[in-house]
Amino acid sequence: MDLTNLYYSLRLILPEVIVSVALLIIVIADLILHRDKKSIPYIALTGMLAALAFMITDLAQQGFAFIPSKSQHMFGMVAVDAFGTFFKILIIISSVFIVFFSNSSLEIQKVSDRIGEYYTLIYGMILGMMFMISASDLILIYLSIELLSLSSYVLAGFTKLRDRNSEASLKYIIYGAVSSGIMLFGISILYGISGTTNLMALNKFFQSPELNLLTLSFSLILIFAGIGYKISAAPFHFWTPDVYEGAPIAITAYLSVASKAAGFALLIRFIRTSFVAVVDAQGNWILFDFFDWRSLLIIISILTMTLGNFSALWQNNLKRMLAYSSIAHAGYILLGLAVLSVHGLIAIMVYFLIYLLMNLGAFFIVMLIADKSGSENIDDYSGLGYTSPLLGVALSIFLISLTGIPPTAGFIAKLYLFIALVDANMIAVAVIALLNTVVSLYYYVRVLKHMYLTKPSASTSSVRAVGINYAVVLILTIPVILFGLYFTPILEFVKNCISILSI
Amino acid sequence: MIEVGLTHFLIVSSALFSFGIYGIITRKNAVMVLMGIELILNAANINFVAFSRYLNLGLSGQVAALFVIILAAAEAAIALAIVLNIYKTFDHVNVDEIEKLKE
Amino acid sequence: MNIYDIIFYLFAAITLVSGFFVVSTKNIVHAGFYLLFTLFGVAGLYVLLGADFIAIVQLLVYVGGILILLLFGVMLTNKITSVDLRSGTSYIIPAVIGVGILWGALTAVLFKTSWRSKAPSGMDPTTSEIGRLLITDYVLVFELLGILLLVALIGAASIARRDKE
Amino acid sequence: MLGFPILTLLTFIPVLGMIVVLLLPNDRAKEIKYTSLLATGLQVVLAIVLMMNYNFNAGGVYDESSFQFIEKFRWIEIPGISWLGTVKIDYFLGVDGLSTPMVLLTAIISFIATLSSWNISNSVKGYFALFLLLDTGMMGVFVALDFFLFYVFWELMLLPMYFLIGIWGGPRKEYAAIKFFIYTLFGSVFMLLVMIGLYFSAQETLVDGSKVFTFNLLALMDQSNYTADGILSPFNPNNIRFIAYIALFAGFAIKIPMFPFHTWLPDAHVEAPTPISVILAGVLLKMGTYGILRISYPIFPEITRDLMWYIALFGMINIIYGALCAMAQKDFKKLIAYSSVSHMGYVLLGMASLSTTGINGAILQMFNHGTITAMLFLIVGVIYDRSHTRGLDDFGGLATQMPVYTGFVTIAFFAAIGLPGLSGWVSEALVFVGAFGVDIIRVLTMISALGILLGAAYMLWTLQRIFLGKLNEKWNQLADLDKREYAMLVPLAVIIIFLGIYPSAMLDIMNTSVNSLVDFLSNGSANFTLSGL
Amino acid sequence: MQEITFLQLSITVLFLPLLSFLIVILYGKKFPKLYLLETGSIILGFALSVLLMIFKISQQLNNTLSFNMTWIDFGNVPMLGHLKIELGIMLDNVTVLMLFVVYLISMLVHIFSLEYMRGDRLYNRYFAYLGLFTFSMLGIVLTDNLLMMYIFWELVGLSSYLLIGFWYEKKSASDAGKKAFIVNRVGDIGFFLGILIIFSAYNTFSFAKVFEQIGMGVLPFDSGAWLTAAGILIFMGAVGKSAQFPLHVWLPDAMEGPTPVSALIHAATMVAAGVYLVTRVFVMLTADAMLIIAVVGAFTSFVAATIALTQNDIKKVLAYSTVSQLGYMIMSLGVGAYAFAFFHLVTHAFFKACLFLGSGSVIHAMHHEQDIRNMGGLRKKLPITYLTFLISTLAISGVPLTSGFLSKDGILAGTLAFGSLTGHWLIPAFGFIVALMTAFYMFRLVIVTFHGVPKNKEKFDHAHESPFVMVMPLVVLSALSLFIWYTPLPHAPDAGWFISDWVKTPQTVVPENLRFDFMKSSAPGEINGEVVHSASYTEALHHAHYPAMALSLIVAGLGILLAFLMYQWKKIDPDLVAGKVKPLYDFSLNKWYIDEFYDAAVIKFTLKFSGFLAWFDNTIIDGIVNVSAVITRLASKIVDLFDIYIVDGFVNFSAFISGFIGLSFRRMQTGKVQTYLVFVVFSILILLIIINPF
């Protein structure tokens, strides 16, 4: 690989470079700023905003980076395209919010002497996710997953405050290591069949007539198990509720949004680049017929949403309930992928954009309340709507949006999803998804019930957050309403971001 | 016995993989679970190297194996840190008894 | 059956037998030592596969690093004075069934596959070539791995260190 | 036409009121109440202005040019995503003879419900804010002509209603509220699916000649707009219009509520506070039947024709079943709730006739039931406020103690029974006239006529149990109506009597539109003749 | 007098009572003397109606005046063209006569009530209700279409309800009101359906237009059966309102209302509305319909008469006699004797009103004692009441020189003629038997009440003749029960102006093949200016005239004789007779057990059924339908009703499954990471099987 290639490649992955540099700066700053580490969050924030700025200005940029020198094809290890940039932007935006979350979070404040390490790990996650999104080589994919995972294992147990942090961390790492191990084993078999780890090259390989179908399916399922674990799709979701409940809320929120988005981006890119034979005029992806991705995705997604929703019904811990709800949402999103068309892609991207706002919002308020009352139990929310009106209203809006009732943005997300489904004639699946929506109403509304329909009890705390928190809440709330009423901007944005680099 | 070929190596790797999974599932002690994970990674590595050689794929498989080994080290480090942390909080490292988060 | 085969079977036997003991012995320290043999056996297999550099790395990193780490882990997490270093087991039956089927399936699949194997070429030294690859084609992975190690280091230290109270 | 966007004002004045209410401090209960009263009062004024400027000869229904007070703006426009072409959603409001009565009804009932909310004492601010939001949702449903907009307004009411029942309701309020919520959402998810299906099946031609997929209800009614392969396109031999119709109908039927989807209603009514019961029965139930007339009928005329017998059947079941259930109730409010089920059956029956008289009767019945049931619930509220019980057997002889109240009760009851001279009778009679004229549903109509008898039976029995006989000494302290209660009941009583004597006041509004609708429904099918009555 | 003046006058006459009703009901509390306004307006209305009658009969004898206006305009209805619903009034001789009768009796009852109701708490409201009733009744009389007929029909029902239940504190009174309304509703449904048939077929409610179209051979839904059905269904309205079997049960109970009300509504006017209705639609009745009407009328009169034999409540006897006489009128219409039916309606209105007011006077005097067994000898105490009562009794019994003799004789002649023409002899047989029984029980009433010795000394001693305002109406009414007002000859009803000039049987419009043979319009015959259907019918009637007169005289005499034998002279012991035919006696005393039958078969069943449905609704429907019950279970869990449902045994399969799903999902989440991994391994295997490429 000559130097021009390297420079070219580096320019393409400039946001990642910025993130890496910022990571190093934080490490160094952590060492220098021995006593007072108050400025570290700001450094972290600056790095994120810088990366964000670069990405937004260069939205249309695309090309392969790190093309092997002896390659016959010009397929690099990294594919930079608008689709990837879109997800990276989502990741960075959620990271920005996480900085605010962490700053407000009581849990994180208690370990403020280790805040440098905290942000280093966050950056590790960001970097891992960014490469997950744009990697087009299985080795790099595995590595970025590991980078993300290792950082998040630590973050899940970072505060060490309570048993549950450590427990979450342990479960997470065991589960994660096994999953990634299984995935690696799958990758190794796939490598053995095809002789390559590059996604584009795989696509070329799949065009050949002789395939070991059984072996291939085996390896794909093993790989899917690894990705499924990242997006917490049933039946690979088991870690999710436990870890989400145990981790600090800021990290839970981050995992539920950013990490999941990265996983989905990876899955989408994997399927789109390696398995799509041709995209027809209607934007439908015509897959190679040796592996029925659609059936797999439909089965998994129905299982996921049903399981998520039905399990959420029984939860008393709000954080855990939100964990199940995020599983359910992963199910809906998977359905968008199962459509296997550009339209489905749009639906997924719209969904994620909105999901980011509403899910982060919900977690943030739960965090504020938990910080004050020390409990995430739903019973302690009794009458909260009266003692903390603004937070109560905002949480209601987020939950309603998560249910998908107009005029909130969540409805638009669902709408586009169902548009995609109906367009693909997947009516029966759409009906199942809709029934699931109805089921989900129960547990979301249950929170509203506790907040408003029961009178405040002695244990209900009155949460008076500081100004910055209100600002964050408003920043998240207003778009949720606004996009519900006027969603052109979202669609315009998504529309510009649907190109995925492929052969 | 036939001449040793790719399949032999794959048999070894798949056996190792299975042992690894078995160990992870059955052992109570967290450290032993970690050992199981190492077995899985090793199994994958054998695959990589073996394919790389028998399919004449150059060194890409070996490089992958190299990365995995390094990664395994990093993972092991973090895993052990977490296990130590568990030991500090729970006074034991029995995975199946760490089950406060459930349902 | 030539010498290559005999060596293979030897290493394969070492690997699998010790691997089996790793997951079946009750004594944790013993398991650690069995793991040593397994890793050693795998290194041997690497050599047979012409991956000399990987074999060395295997010995250095695994045997020299990871294994020691694991043993430290064993020591640090057990009260040596009071508890015999034994670990219980759970889920034997589902594990045997599940893993058995998995193994069977895996083996069957791998057997049935007609790998497009070519005759292996000779065993050239790989070190310099690997080194070259690491800073050209795989430079990104290599660098990323560096960051990963850094993050892992910081993470492990952060979580394992004793808080001053 | 008017120089200002009257429909937007009608719809969003409550939202303005809500904002004012939210800005007022918590303890200014009086100001909050007057703000709401002002907002709903303005709505009434606007509704009257609308009535005065209404052109009685404009048909509407499927013809955009004859809709009135149209406001149409591009709301969402996203050019060229993939092969879909432009995505556009209009902010499209307009009224015709089908919606104007409902707009009037909504304005009137909201105003009266505000009055009846006067003695709400806890969380006044929240109550009125939600109430006004609910008002906007209801009004919006009746003026929206874009399916998407319609759906948004439709769903907009769910949450306020949930809270209004759930927070200010009776002992089992939580159960009732969630039941209402789930039922309605269950219905509306299917509506959503049909909406999306329709979206993909029809293309509207824009001014510039380009064709885009559309949510425009009027465009969806025009069969020439449908694409060849849309799943709900009549030109597609594999279309699933029938299933879609059922799904959509179910969505509306839950709101009506049609047997067997009605079980949310007694619970919701019994637990809701009086003004909310008034709104529920007065306006919300009408949204179901209105939706059927506005959307199901003109978009799926051929299936409507095929299924008219079944619609009539359910109408009949509602009438008889509701009445029989009402008869067995011991709770005054529950009895009224079941009577609503029965009375909404007449609406269904009238609609099923697909005839001018029948549909006119159905819409008039919607309006009349709105006013009559509102009055009945207010009546229950009055007695409940004073005695804190609703058990029918707890009372007796109240006529002696509260003569004026009894007078109003008598008017409301006899209106509900369908006494000529009061509004309820006119609409029921028209429904029967329309339905009887159609030979295939004639037998059902004849059975339905039993409802007249049963209605009289349970209403008179109730009247007797509560008001006649010896005064139960327990209640000799009850005061007769006060000024506020007069203000609530008198307008309703006046409307009931006025429309009983001069129904043309309302019928003239809808008549042209109903004729267009019937004409539209009967077009294009040679082997089907409507009686037209 | 201009035509338009007639109509203006009649509209004035119609709305006058309504206006006073509104004023009195709204301001009655403030101004306790408002009843005078009400009474005054009725008197004014009476004057106007007399004027109207005189002018109508003198100037427009053979014309029908009508006036209508559009009530609802449906515009240009698809497939039908212009459709509108019109309301209007119509004035013919029958109308003005009815106007006069209604107003006269209403006025007299008002006057009577001034004294009778004095001191009542709701004095003003009583008069207001009377005004409302008068208005509604006038509406029925004046209407020119079925729709308005139905409207006022129901309003009459309402005012009847209000007046029966006027003393609403008495449970029996409010029960009776309710019963009256509901039983009437049964008939009304039929009436309404009949109207619907007519409207569906002819797109109009107007009598004239409907008859015109029938006359042109247009049949409802192209079938004569539907025309018959329409006739019978409309007649069902009359069955309810005119208390025909089997809906007669409300009328005796309606006696719970104040006695003047009984006189006005339940004897003279409202109950006659049914008869009036049948006269209005008489021309469109087919042969089958007429036969059914005749049979119902005959049977009703028989049933009621048998019951009246044994009743002991003075008002109940009169009530059953009313039912019986209404049956007569209906029967008369059924056999085609239109004019005599109407004639009897008028004569009966007077003498029955007189009887009721007389009984009111008695009750007033006896301090609200109604049981005749506690009376006796009152003739000395209440001479005027006795006299008027006696005259009326003679009239109802059909004794010569009374109006009743004339009208009854006409009816019986009609039935005989009908029997001779069609062979349905049973109908005249019923007619004569009823005449016998009528004479008997009416005289029984007179004798037991006014003759003999007082049974209750104390009450007797306190009894005294009523004041002038109560006696005056009695005198007027009994005077009107004499023959002279109707005909110059006491033996020939058709000799007079009433039958020959004023009330003429209209020509039927029913297609020939649906008529009775004798109504085929071959050659309408005429006797004494009376045009009836055909020459053969006229002849039959002519032949039947004298036999009928003779027979009716005999049976009336027999009945009176029997009454005197048993009660005055005590030659026959009534108790002995009763004992001999104990089952029959009980059957009569208990009113044929019809109420009991309804109570058991209809009311109890309906209530049980509705109770069952309510239960069904609460548990089953609610359960099954609740979004596949999955959600019910979960919702109920949320609202902590879970246990209740389980306790209730309300567990259905899908709920069970859903709960199971939720629980098993939950159970999978054991918190043990190794369990999860087991699941993962198995999931991979399962997926491998599902996504098998082979």
JSON list of N, CA and C in Angstrom, two decimals, chain A residues 185 189 215 218, chain B residues 7 10-11 13-14 47 51, chain C residues 104-115:
[
{"chain": "A", "resi": 185, "resn": "PHE", "atom": "N", "xyz": [-15.60, -17.67, 15.15]},
{"chain": "A", "resi": 185, "resn": "PHE", "atom": "CA", "xyz": [-15.53, -19.02, 14.60]},
{"chain": "A", "resi": 185, "resn": "PHE", "atom": "C", "xyz": [-16.27, -19.08, 13.26]},
{"chain": "A", "resi": 189, "resn": "ILE", "atom": "N", "xyz": [-14.84, -19.86, 9.44]},
{"chain": "A", "resi": 189, "resn": "ILE", "atom": "CA", "xyz": [-15.36, -20.84, 8.48]},
{"chain": "A", "resi": 189, "resn": "ILE", "atom": "C", "xyz": [-15.68, -20.16, 7.16]},
{"chain": "A", "resi": 215, "resn": "THR", "atom": "N", "xyz": [-22.53, -25.41, 4.87]},
{"chain": "A", "resi": 215, "resn": "THR", "atom": "CA", "xyz": [-21.44, -24.80, 5.62]},
{"chain": "A", "resi": 215, "resn": "THR", "atom": "C", "xyz": [-21.61, -23.28, 5.66]},
{"chain": "A", "resi": 218, "resn": "PHE", "atom": "N", "xyz": [-24.26, -22.33, 8.02]},
{"chain": "A", "resi": 218, "resn": "PHE", "atom": "CA", "xyz": [-23.76, -22.51, 9.38]},
{"chain": "A", "resi": 218, "resn": "PHE", "atom": "C", "xyz": [-22.92, -21.30, 9.80]},
{"chain": "B", "resi": 7, "resn": "THR", "atom": "N", "xyz": [-8.93, -31.22, 6.84]},
{"chain": "B", "resi": 7, "resn": "THR", "atom": "CA", "xyz": [-10.03, -31.69, 7.69]},
{"chain": "B", "resi": 7, "resn": "THR", "atom": "C", "xyz": [-9.55, -32.04, 9.09]},
{"chain": "B", "resi": 10, "resn": "LEU", "atom": "N", "xyz": [-9.41, -29.11, 11.08]},
{"chain": "B", "resi": 10, "resn": "LEU", "atom": "CA", "xyz": [-10.76, -28.59, 11.38]},
{"chain": "B", "resi": 10, "resn": "LEU", "atom": "C", "xyz": [-11.44, -29.40, 12.47]},
{"chain": "B", "resi": 11, "resn": "ILE", "atom": "N", "xyz": [-11.17, -30.72, 12.45]},
{"chain": "B", "resi": 11, "resn": "ILE", "atom": "CA", "xyz": [-11.74, -31.55, 13.50]},
{"chain": "B", "resi": 11, "resn": "ILE", "atom": "C", "xyz": [-11.21, -31.11, 14.85]},
{"chain": "B", "resi": 13, "resn": "SER", "atom": "N", "xyz": [-10.11, -28.23, 15.64]},
{"chain": "B", "resi": 13, "resn": "SER", "atom": "CA", "xyz": [-10.63, -26.91, 16.02]},
{"chain": "B", "resi": 13, "resn": "SER", "atom": "C", "xyz": [-12.08, -27.01, 16.47]},
{"chain": "B", "resi": 14, "resn": "SER", "atom": "N", "xyz": [-12.85, -27.83, 15.73]},
{"chain": "B", "resi": 14, "resn": "SER", "atom": "CA", "xyz": [-14.25, -27.90, 16.15]},
{"chain": "B", "resi": 14, "resn": "SER", "atom": "C", "xyz": [-14.37, -28.56, 17.51]},
{"chain": "B", "resi": 47, "resn": "ASN", "atom": "N", "xyz": [-8.48, -22.55, 12.77]},
{"chain": "B", "resi": 47, "resn": "ASN", "atom": "CA", "xyz": [-9.16, -22.47, 11.48]},
{"chain": "B", "resi": 47, "resn": "ASN", "atom": "C", "xyz": [-8.47, -21.49, 10.55]},
{"chain": "B", "resi": 51, "resn": "PHE", "atom": "N", "xyz": [-6.81, -22.75, 7.18]},
{"chain": "B", "resi": 51, "resn": "PHE", "atom": "CA", "xyz": [-7.35, -22.34, 5.89]},
{"chain": "B", "resi": 51, "resn": "PHE", "atom": "C", "xyz": [-6.30, -21.58, 5.10]},
{"chain": "C", "resi": 104, "resn": "GLY", "atom": "N", "xyz": [-21.47, -32.37, 16.77]},
{"chain": "C", "resi": 104, "resn": "GLY", "atom": "CA", "xyz": [-21.81, -33.30, 15.71]},
{"chain": "C", "resi": 104, "resn": "GLY", "atom": "C", "xyz": [-22.11, -32.56, 14.42]},
{"chain": "C", "resi": 105, "resn": "ALA", "atom": "N", "xyz": [-22.93, -31.55, 14.55]},
{"chain": "C", "resi": 105, "resn": "ALA", "atom": "CA", "xyz": [-23.30, -30.78, 13.37]},
{"chain": "C", "resi": 105, "resn": "ALA", "atom": "C", "xyz": [-22.07, -30.17, 12.73]},
{"chain": "C", "resi": 106, "resn": "LEU", "atom": "N", "xyz": [-21.27, -29.59, 13.58]},
{"chain": "C", "resi": 106, "resn": "LEU", "atom": "CA", "xyz": [-20.07, -28.91, 13.10]},
{"chain": "C", "resi": 106, "resn": "LEU", "atom": "C", "xyz": [-19.18, -29.89, 12.34]},
{"chain": "C", "resi": 107, "resn": "THR", "atom": "N", "xyz": [-18.96, -31.00, 12.98]},
{"chain": "C", "resi": 107, "resn": "THR", "atom": "CA", "xyz": [-18.07, -31.97, 12.36]},
{"chain": "C", "resi": 107, "resn": "THR", "atom": "C", "xyz": [-18.65, -32.47, 11.05]},
{"chain": "C", "resi": 108, "resn": "ALA", "atom": "N", "xyz": [-19.94, -32.76, 11.12]},
{"chain": "C", "resi": 108, "resn": "ALA", "atom": "CA", "xyz": [-20.58, -33.26, 9.91]},
{"chain": "C", "resi": 108, "resn": "ALA", "atom": "C", "xyz": [-20.46, -32.25, 8.78]},
{"chain": "C", "resi": 109, "resn": "VAL", "atom": "N", "xyz": [-20.75, -31.03, 9.13]},
{"chain": "C", "resi": 109, "resn": "VAL", "atom": "CA", "xyz": [-20.69, -29.98, 8.12]},
{"chain": "C", "resi": 109, "resn": "VAL", "atom": "C", "xyz": [-19.29, -29.86, 7.56]},
{"chain": "C", "resi": 110, "resn": "LEU", "atom": "N", "xyz": [-18.32, -29.84, 8.46]},
{"chain": "C", "resi": 110, "resn": "LEU", "atom": "CA", "xyz": [-16.94, -29.64, 8.00]},
{"chain": "C", "resi": 110, "resn": "LEU", "atom": "C", "xyz": [-16.47, -30.81, 7.14]},
{"chain": "C", "resi": 111, "resn": "PHE", "atom": "N", "xyz": [-16.99, -31.97, 7.50]},
{"chain": "C", "resi": 111, "resn": "PHE", "atom": "CA", "xyz": [-16.61, -33.16, 6.73]},
{"chain": "C", "resi": 111, "resn": "PHE", "atom": "C", "xyz": [-17.24, -33.13, 5.35]},
{"chain": "C", "resi": 112, "resn": "LYS", "atom": "N", "xyz": [-18.47, -32.77, 5.32]},
{"chain": "C", "resi": 112, "resn": "LYS", "atom": "CA", "xyz": [-19.19, -32.84, 4.06]},
{"chain": "C", "resi": 112, "resn": "LYS", "atom": "C", "xyz": [-18.71, -31.80, 3.06]},
{"chain": "C", "resi": 113, "resn": "THR", "atom": "N", "xyz": [-18.19, -30.72, 3.62]},
{"chain": "C", "resi": 113, "resn": "THR", "atom": "CA", "xyz": [-17.76, -29.66, 2.73]},
{"chain": "C", "resi": 113, "resn": "THR", "atom": "C", "xyz": [-16.58, -30.11, 1.88]},
{"chain": "C", "resi": 114, "resn": "SER", "atom": "N", "xyz": [-16.69, -29.78, 0.63]},
{"chain": "C", "resi": 114, "resn": "SER", "atom": "CA", "xyz": [-15.51, -30.07, -0.22]},
{"chain": "C", "resi": 114, "resn": "SER", "atom": "C", "xyz": [-14.68, -28.80, -0.30]},
{"chain": "C", "resi": 115, "resn": "TRP", "atom": "N", "xyz": [-13.70, -28.73, 0.55]},
{"chain": "C", "resi": 115, "resn": "TRP", "atom": "CA", "xyz": [-12.89, -27.52, 0.61]},
{"chain": "C", "resi": 115, "resn": "TRP", "atom": "C", "xyz": [-12.07, -27.41, -0.66]}
]
